[in-house]
Amino acid sequence: MADALTEKLTQAGNTPLADGSTDADSALVSRVQEGDVSAFDILVARHRERLFSIIYNLTSNREDASDLTQDAFIKAFRSIQRFKGKSSFYTWLYRIAINTTYTYLKRNRLRRFFSLENAQDEMSNSEIVETLTAKSKTDKPTMIAELQEKLNDAMQTLSLNHRAVVTLFEIEGMSHSEIAEVMNCSVGTVRSRLHYAKQELQSVLKEYLQ
């Protein structure tokens, strides 16, 4: 069997942020640190959608994702004076969001699953979904329902760290180095986790890739 999943996943990385310049973030952070609280509202507007997406794909629950997104921004605001610009603002913010989500999931002892609840919308952003649904375009609703179940089964076997790297790389399009910054680990660790996660997903979804 051709390694179609790995090929498609490999092509998905290194997508730039949709809203562009990190210089704009830096300027806004400086304004907040100087006392301009309204500048933080602009940072929230720039990053809220993507932050929610990351957390939702870790929790598979919109209400939890909304609450955790708000919590992450509150923590970021309270800590912004300690932000020194050694990394980009969004990687610093995403690290806060992921740690907040990890704490919540571990505290509640909930097993959360990667979700394709809105697969039709996510297909434009995720190469893996396009690959897996391409086999039977004439019966896409059935394929998506089957894929939902299969992906949930596969993601149950992954740790939160493995689920996070899949979300950041595959859904958010972040590079290995960006993910390493967010997750406070080495690029090699990111690659290792992605490799393992892809193997697990590929094993469960192999019937869709034949």
PDB file of C-alpha atoms in Angstrom:
ATOM      1  CA  MET A   1       0.000   0.000   0.000  1.00  0.00           C
ATOM      2  CA  ALA A   2       1.377   3.393  -0.926  1.00  0.00           C
ATOM      3  CA  ASP A   3       2.049   5.614   2.048  1.00  0.00           C
ATOM      4  CA  ALA A   4      -0.592   8.126   0.965  1.00  0.00           C
ATOM      5  CA  LEU A   5      -1.335   9.384   4.452  1.00  0.00           C
ATOM      6  CA  THR A   6       2.295  10.175   5.236  1.00  0.00           C
ATOM      7  CA  GLU A   7       2.742  11.964   1.903  1.00  0.00           C
ATOM      8  CA  LYS A   8      -0.280  14.159   2.466  1.00  0.00           C
ATOM      9  CA  LEU A   9       0.594  14.904   6.073  1.00  0.00           C
ATOM     10  CA  THR A  10       4.131  15.888   5.106  1.00  0.00           C
ATOM     11  CA  GLN A  11       2.764  18.413   2.615  1.00  0.00           C
ATOM     12  CA  ALA A  12       0.608  20.103   5.253  1.00  0.00           C
ATOM     13  CA  GLY A  13       3.309  21.891   7.275  1.00  0.00           C
ATOM     14  CA  ASN A  14       4.862  25.334   7.228  1.00  0.00           C
ATOM     15  CA  THR A  15       1.667  27.284   6.609  1.00  0.00           C
ATOM     16  CA  PRO A  16       2.018  30.918   7.733  1.00  0.00           C
ATOM     17  CA  LEU A  17      -0.388  32.552  10.134  1.00  0.00           C
ATOM     18  CA  ALA A  18      -3.492  33.765   8.364  1.00  0.00           C
ATOM     19  CA  ASP A  19      -3.321  37.229   9.927  1.00  0.00           C
ATOM     20  CA  GLY A  20       0.284  37.792   8.976  1.00  0.00           C
ATOM     21  CA  SER A  21       2.946  39.800  10.747  1.00  0.00           C
ATOM     22  CA  THR A  22       4.428  38.970  14.127  1.00  0.00           C
ATOM     23  CA  ASP A  23       5.747  42.546  14.101  1.00  0.00           C
ATOM     24  CA  ALA A  24       2.194  43.774  14.576  1.00  0.00           C
ATOM     25  CA  ASP A  25       1.843  41.470  17.589  1.00  0.00           C
ATOM     26  CA  SER A  26       5.073  42.807  19.065  1.00  0.00           C
ATOM     27  CA  ALA A  27       3.893  46.388  18.716  1.00  0.00           C
ATOM     28  CA  LEU A  28       0.578  45.555  20.350  1.00  0.00           C
ATOM     29  CA  VAL A  29       2.282  43.695  23.211  1.00  0.00           C
ATOM     30  CA  SER A  30       4.481  46.732  23.842  1.00  0.00           C
ATOM     31  CA  ARG A  31       1.412  48.944  24.019  1.00  0.00           C
ATOM     32  CA  VAL A  32      -0.236  46.615  26.536  1.00  0.00           C
ATOM     33  CA  GLN A  33       2.906  46.504  28.658  1.00  0.00           C
ATOM     34  CA  GLU A  34       2.913  50.313  28.639  1.00  0.00           C
ATOM     35  CA  GLY A  35      -0.639  50.384  29.988  1.00  0.00           C
ATOM     36  CA  ASP A  36      -2.807  50.464  26.859  1.00  0.00           C
ATOM     37  CA  VAL A  37      -5.297  47.767  27.794  1.00  0.00           C
ATOM     38  CA  SER A  38      -7.303  48.297  24.600  1.00  0.00           C
ATOM     39  CA  ALA A  39      -4.365  46.933  22.584  1.00  0.00           C
ATOM     40  CA  PHE A  40      -4.941  43.543  24.190  1.00  0.00           C
ATOM     41  CA  ASP A  41      -8.435  43.501  22.708  1.00  0.00           C
ATOM     42  CA  ILE A  42      -6.802  43.687  19.278  1.00  0.00           C
ATOM     43  CA  LEU A  43      -4.527  40.758  20.139  1.00  0.00           C
ATOM     44  CA  VAL A  44      -7.586  38.779  21.219  1.00  0.00           C
ATOM     45  CA  ALA A  45      -9.334  39.546  17.933  1.00  0.00           C
ATOM     46  CA  ARG A  46      -6.246  38.494  15.947  1.00  0.00           C
ATOM     47  CA  HIS A  47      -5.798  35.137  17.673  1.00  0.00           C
ATOM     48  CA  ARG A  48      -9.154  34.119  19.149  1.00  0.00           C
ATOM     49  CA  GLU A  49     -10.358  32.008  16.217  1.00  0.00           C
ATOM     50  CA  ARG A  50      -7.161  29.986  15.908  1.00  0.00           C
ATOM     51  CA  LEU A  51      -6.800  29.568  19.653  1.00  0.00           C
ATOM     52  CA  PHE A  52     -10.359  28.264  19.873  1.00  0.00           C
ATOM     53  CA  SER A  53      -9.652  25.862  17.003  1.00  0.00           C
ATOM     54  CA  ILE A  54      -6.611  24.398  18.756  1.00  0.00           C
ATOM     55  CA  ILE A  55      -8.436  23.903  22.037  1.00  0.00           C
ATOM     56  CA  TYR A  56     -11.534  22.512  20.345  1.00  0.00           C
ATOM     57  CA  ASN A  57      -9.488  19.884  18.544  1.00  0.00           C
ATOM     58  CA  LEU A  58      -8.035  18.828  21.895  1.00  0.00           C
ATOM     59  CA  THR A  59     -11.346  18.743  23.769  1.00  0.00           C
ATOM     60  CA  SER A  60     -13.979  18.039  21.072  1.00  0.00           C
ATOM     61  CA  ASN A  61     -16.363  20.190  23.073  1.00  0.00           C
ATOM     62  CA  ARG A  62     -17.331  23.684  21.960  1.00  0.00           C
ATOM     63  CA  GLU A  63     -18.460  24.904  25.368  1.00  0.00           C
ATOM     64  CA  ASP A  64     -15.253  23.721  27.024  1.00  0.00           C
ATOM     65  CA  ALA A  65     -13.194  25.182  24.199  1.00  0.00           C
ATOM     66  CA  SER A  66     -14.902  28.547  24.563  1.00  0.00           C
ATOM     67  CA  ASP A  67     -14.308  28.636  28.326  1.00  0.00           C
ATOM     68  CA  LEU A  68     -10.702  27.491  28.012  1.00  0.00           C
ATOM     69  CA  THR A  69      -9.995  30.039  25.268  1.00  0.00           C
ATOM     70  CA  GLN A  70     -11.214  32.776  27.583  1.00  0.00           C
ATOM     71  CA  ASP A  71      -9.140  31.367  30.451  1.00  0.00           C
ATOM     72  CA  ALA A  72      -6.029  31.302  28.237  1.00  0.00           C
ATOM     73  CA  PHE A  73      -6.448  34.952  27.274  1.00  0.00           C
ATOM     74  CA  ILE A  74      -6.991  35.939  30.903  1.00  0.00           C
ATOM     75  CA  LYS A  75      -3.788  34.134  31.912  1.00  0.00           C
ATOM     76  CA  ALA A  76      -1.922  35.742  29.019  1.00  0.00           C
ATOM     77  CA  PHE A  77      -3.104  39.212  30.030  1.00  0.00           C
ATOM     78  CA  ARG A  78      -2.099  38.672  33.643  1.00  0.00           C
ATOM     79  CA  SER A  79       1.339  37.418  32.587  1.00  0.00           C
ATOM     80  CA  ILE A  80       2.050  39.785  29.706  1.00  0.00           C
ATOM     81  CA  GLN A  81       4.487  41.906  31.691  1.00  0.00           C
ATOM     82  CA  ARG A  82       6.700  38.819  31.902  1.00  0.00           C
ATOM     83  CA  PHE A  83       6.675  38.314  28.126  1.00  0.00           C
ATOM     84  CA  LYS A  84      10.143  39.328  26.922  1.00  0.00           C
ATOM     85  CA  GLY A  85       9.782  38.630  23.215  1.00  0.00           C
ATOM     86  CA  LYS A  86      12.238  35.709  23.156  1.00  0.00           C
ATOM     87  CA  SER A  87       9.628  33.820  21.133  1.00  0.00           C
ATOM     88  CA  SER A  88       6.766  35.115  19.020  1.00  0.00           C
ATOM     89  CA  PHE A  89       3.664  36.191  20.901  1.00  0.00           C
ATOM     90  CA  TYR A  90       1.453  33.579  19.291  1.00  0.00           C
ATOM     91  CA  THR A  91       3.706  30.655  20.250  1.00  0.00           C
ATOM     92  CA  TRP A  92       3.783  32.008  23.820  1.00  0.00           C
ATOM     93  CA  LEU A  93      -0.006  32.352  23.773  1.00  0.00           C
ATOM     94  CA  TYR A  94      -0.546  28.881  22.303  1.00  0.00           C
ATOM     95  CA  ARG A  95       1.703  27.373  24.975  1.00  0.00           C
ATOM     96  CA  ILE A  96      -0.506  28.950  27.633  1.00  0.00           C
ATOM     97  CA  ALA A  97      -3.605  27.625  25.888  1.00  0.00           C
ATOM     98  CA  ILE A  98      -2.296  24.071  25.592  1.00  0.00           C
ATOM     99  CA  ASN A  99      -1.090  23.979  29.200  1.00  0.00           C
ATOM    100  CA  THR A 100      -4.457  25.321  30.348  1.00  0.00           C
ATOM    101  CA  THR A 101      -6.234  22.640  28.347  1.00  0.00           C
ATOM    102  CA  TYR A 102      -3.947  19.872  29.609  1.00  0.00           C
ATOM    103  CA  THR A 103      -4.615  20.897  33.203  1.00  0.00           C
ATOM    104  CA  TYR A 104      -8.351  20.910  32.608  1.00  0.00           C
ATOM    105  CA  LEU A 105      -8.429  17.509  30.902  1.00  0.00           C
ATOM    106  CA  LYS A 106      -6.216  15.858  33.483  1.00  0.00           C
ATOM    107  CA  ARG A 107      -8.156  17.352  36.368  1.00  0.00           C
ATOM    108  CA  ASN A 108     -11.443  16.090  35.004  1.00  0.00           C
ATOM    109  CA  ARG A 109      -9.986  12.753  33.889  1.00  0.00           C
ATOM    110  CA  LEU A 110     -11.832  12.990  30.612  1.00  0.00           C
ATOM    111  CA  ARG A 111     -10.782  11.171  27.474  1.00  0.00           C
ATOM    112  CA  ARG A 112     -11.283  13.633  24.670  1.00  0.00           C
ATOM    113  CA  PHE A 113     -11.222  12.795  20.994  1.00  0.00           C
ATOM    114  CA  PHE A 114     -10.068  14.520  17.834  1.00  0.00           C
ATOM    115  CA  SER A 115     -13.322  15.691  16.272  1.00  0.00           C
ATOM    116  CA  LEU A 116     -14.562  16.018  12.719  1.00  0.00           C
ATOM    117  CA  GLU A 117     -17.966  17.272  13.831  1.00  0.00           C
ATOM    118  CA  ASN A 118     -17.700  19.969  11.172  1.00  0.00           C
ATOM    119  CA  ALA A 119     -15.731  17.934   8.664  1.00  0.00           C
ATOM    120  CA  GLN A 120     -17.174  19.761   5.672  1.00  0.00           C
ATOM    121  CA  ASP A 121     -15.658  23.032   6.972  1.00  0.00           C
ATOM    122  CA  GLU A 122     -12.412  21.449   8.146  1.00  0.00           C
ATOM    123  CA  MET A 123     -11.739  19.776   4.807  1.00  0.00           C
ATOM    124  CA  SER A 124     -10.508  23.027   3.319  1.00  0.00           C
ATOM    125  CA  ASN A 125      -7.892  23.255   6.081  1.00  0.00           C
ATOM    126  CA  SER A 126      -6.839  19.652   6.531  1.00  0.00           C
ATOM    127  CA  GLU A 127      -5.101  17.584   3.871  1.00  0.00           C
ATOM    128  CA  ILE A 128      -5.787  14.394   5.760  1.00  0.00           C
ATOM    129  CA  VAL A 129      -9.556  14.786   5.515  1.00  0.00           C
ATOM    130  CA  GLU A 130      -9.340  15.532   1.803  1.00  0.00           C
ATOM    131  CA  THR A 131      -7.288  12.401   1.304  1.00  0.00           C
ATOM    132  CA  LEU A 132      -9.567  10.136   3.262  1.00  0.00           C
ATOM    133  CA  THR A 133     -12.816  11.384   1.728  1.00  0.00           C
ATOM    134  CA  ALA A 134     -11.536  11.386  -1.853  1.00  0.00           C
ATOM    135  CA  LYS A 135     -12.137   7.647  -2.187  1.00  0.00           C
ATOM    136  CA  SER A 136     -15.905   7.967  -2.375  1.00  0.00           C
ATOM    137  CA  LYS A 137     -17.047  11.465  -3.224  1.00  0.00           C
ATOM    138  CA  THR A 138     -20.463  10.155  -4.298  1.00  0.00           C
ATOM    139  CA  ASP A 139     -21.141   8.894  -0.800  1.00  0.00           C
ATOM    140  CA  LYS A 140     -19.335  11.553   1.240  1.00  0.00           C
ATOM    141  CA  PRO A 141     -21.831  11.777   4.158  1.00  0.00           C
ATOM    142  CA  THR A 142     -21.409   8.063   4.858  1.00  0.00           C
ATOM    143  CA  MET A 143     -17.639   8.296   4.500  1.00  0.00           C
ATOM    144  CA  ILE A 144     -17.459  11.243   6.900  1.00  0.00           C
ATOM    145  CA  ALA A 145     -19.573   9.405   9.475  1.00  0.00           C
ATOM    146  CA  GLU A 146     -17.307   6.365   9.223  1.00  0.00           C
ATOM    147  CA  LEU A 147     -14.216   8.570   9.349  1.00  0.00           C
ATOM    148  CA  GLN A 148     -15.513  10.291  12.484  1.00  0.00           C
ATOM    149  CA  GLU A 149     -15.782   6.974  14.281  1.00  0.00           C
ATOM    150  CA  LYS A 150     -12.434   5.688  13.019  1.00  0.00           C
ATOM    151  CA  LEU A 151     -10.544   8.868  13.905  1.00  0.00           C
ATOM    152  CA  ASN A 152     -12.061   8.938  17.371  1.00  0.00           C
ATOM    153  CA  ASP A 153     -10.968   5.337  17.895  1.00  0.00           C
ATOM    154  CA  ALA A 154      -7.460   6.158  16.694  1.00  0.00           C
ATOM    155  CA  MET A 155      -7.087   9.305  18.779  1.00  0.00           C
ATOM    156  CA  GLN A 156      -8.171   7.479  21.929  1.00  0.00           C
ATOM    157  CA  THR A 157      -4.879   5.596  21.765  1.00  0.00           C
ATOM    158  CA  LEU A 158      -2.781   8.782  21.656  1.00  0.00           C
ATOM    159  CA  SER A 159      -1.508  10.782  24.596  1.00  0.00           C
ATOM    160  CA  LEU A 160      -2.385  14.465  24.918  1.00  0.00           C
ATOM    161  CA  ASN A 161       1.102  15.356  23.668  1.00  0.00           C
ATOM    162  CA  HIS A 162       0.653  13.289  20.518  1.00  0.00           C
ATOM    163  CA  ARG A 163      -2.838  14.673  19.970  1.00  0.00           C
ATOM    164  CA  ALA A 164      -1.525  18.201  20.366  1.00  0.00           C
ATOM    165  CA  VAL A 165       1.232  17.874  17.777  1.00  0.00           C
ATOM    166  CA  VAL A 166      -1.245  16.412  15.284  1.00  0.00           C
ATOM    167  CA  THR A 167      -3.602  19.330  15.918  1.00  0.00           C
ATOM    168  CA  LEU A 168      -0.898  21.991  15.639  1.00  0.00           C
ATOM    169  CA  PHE A 169       0.722  20.499  12.541  1.00  0.00           C
ATOM    170  CA  GLU A 170      -2.237  19.108  10.631  1.00  0.00           C
ATOM    171  CA  ILE A 171      -5.052  21.491  11.521  1.00  0.00           C
ATOM    172  CA  GLU A 172      -3.135  24.676  12.337  1.00  0.00           C
ATOM    173  CA  GLY A 173      -0.389  24.179   9.759  1.00  0.00           C
ATOM    174  CA  MET A 174       2.417  25.119  12.128  1.00  0.00           C
ATOM    175  CA  SER A 175       6.019  24.168  11.383  1.00  0.00           C
ATOM    176  CA  HIS A 176       8.012  21.713  13.482  1.00  0.00           C
ATOM    177  CA  SER A 177      10.043  24.537  15.021  1.00  0.00           C
ATOM    178  CA  GLU A 178       6.918  26.518  15.934  1.00  0.00           C
ATOM    179  CA  ILE A 179       5.357  23.452  17.557  1.00  0.00           C
ATOM    180  CA  ALA A 180       8.578  22.857  19.493  1.00  0.00           C
ATOM    181  CA  GLU A 181       8.344  26.392  20.889  1.00  0.00           C
ATOM    182  CA  VAL A 182       4.693  25.983  21.814  1.00  0.00           C
ATOM    183  CA  MET A 183       5.209  22.633  23.504  1.00  0.00           C
ATOM    184  CA  ASN A 184       8.583  23.503  25.048  1.00  0.00           C
ATOM    185  CA  CYS A 185      10.365  20.516  23.546  1.00  0.00           C
ATOM    186  CA  SER A 186      12.908  19.819  20.822  1.00  0.00           C
ATOM    187  CA  VAL A 187      12.163  19.683  17.092  1.00  0.00           C
ATOM    188  CA  GLY A 188      13.274  16.064  17.198  1.00  0.00           C
ATOM    189  CA  THR A 189      10.636  15.299  19.822  1.00  0.00           C
ATOM    190  CA  VAL A 190       7.975  16.952  17.677  1.00  0.00           C
ATOM    191  CA  ARG A 191       8.987  14.870  14.663  1.00  0.00           C
ATOM    192  CA  SER A 192       9.042  11.707  16.750  1.00  0.00           C
ATOM    193  CA  ARG A 193       5.568  12.372  18.134  1.00  0.00           C
ATOM    194  CA  LEU A 194       4.198  13.155  14.699  1.00  0.00           C
ATOM    195  CA  HIS A 195       5.740  10.004  13.262  1.00  0.00           C
ATOM    196  CA  TYR A 196       4.203   7.873  15.980  1.00  0.00           C
ATOM    197  CA  ALA A 197       0.788   9.548  15.686  1.00  0.00           C
ATOM    198  CA  LYS A 198       0.769   9.120  11.890  1.00  0.00           C
ATOM    199  CA  GLN A 199       1.606   5.449  12.222  1.00  0.00           C
ATOM    200  CA  GLU A 200      -1.238   4.952  14.677  1.00  0.00           C
ATOM    201  CA  LEU A 201      -3.727   6.844  12.521  1.00  0.00           C
ATOM    202  CA  GLN A 202      -2.558   5.068   9.403  1.00  0.00           C
ATOM    203  CA  SER A 203      -3.004   1.684  11.037  1.00  0.00           C
ATOM    204  CA  VAL A 204      -6.617   2.421  11.959  1.00  0.00           C
ATOM    205  CA  LEU A 205      -7.467   4.185   8.705  1.00  0.00           C
ATOM    206  CA  LYS A 206      -5.623   1.890   6.276  1.00  0.00           C
ATOM    207  CA  GLU A 207      -8.843   0.656   4.679  1.00  0.00           C
ATOM    208  CA  TYR A 208      -9.581   4.239   3.573  1.00  0.00           C
ATOM    209  CA  LEU A 209      -6.164   4.575   1.924  1.00  0.00           C
ATOM    210  CA  GLN A 210      -6.113   1.446  -0.231  1.00  0.00           C
TER     211      GLN A 210
END
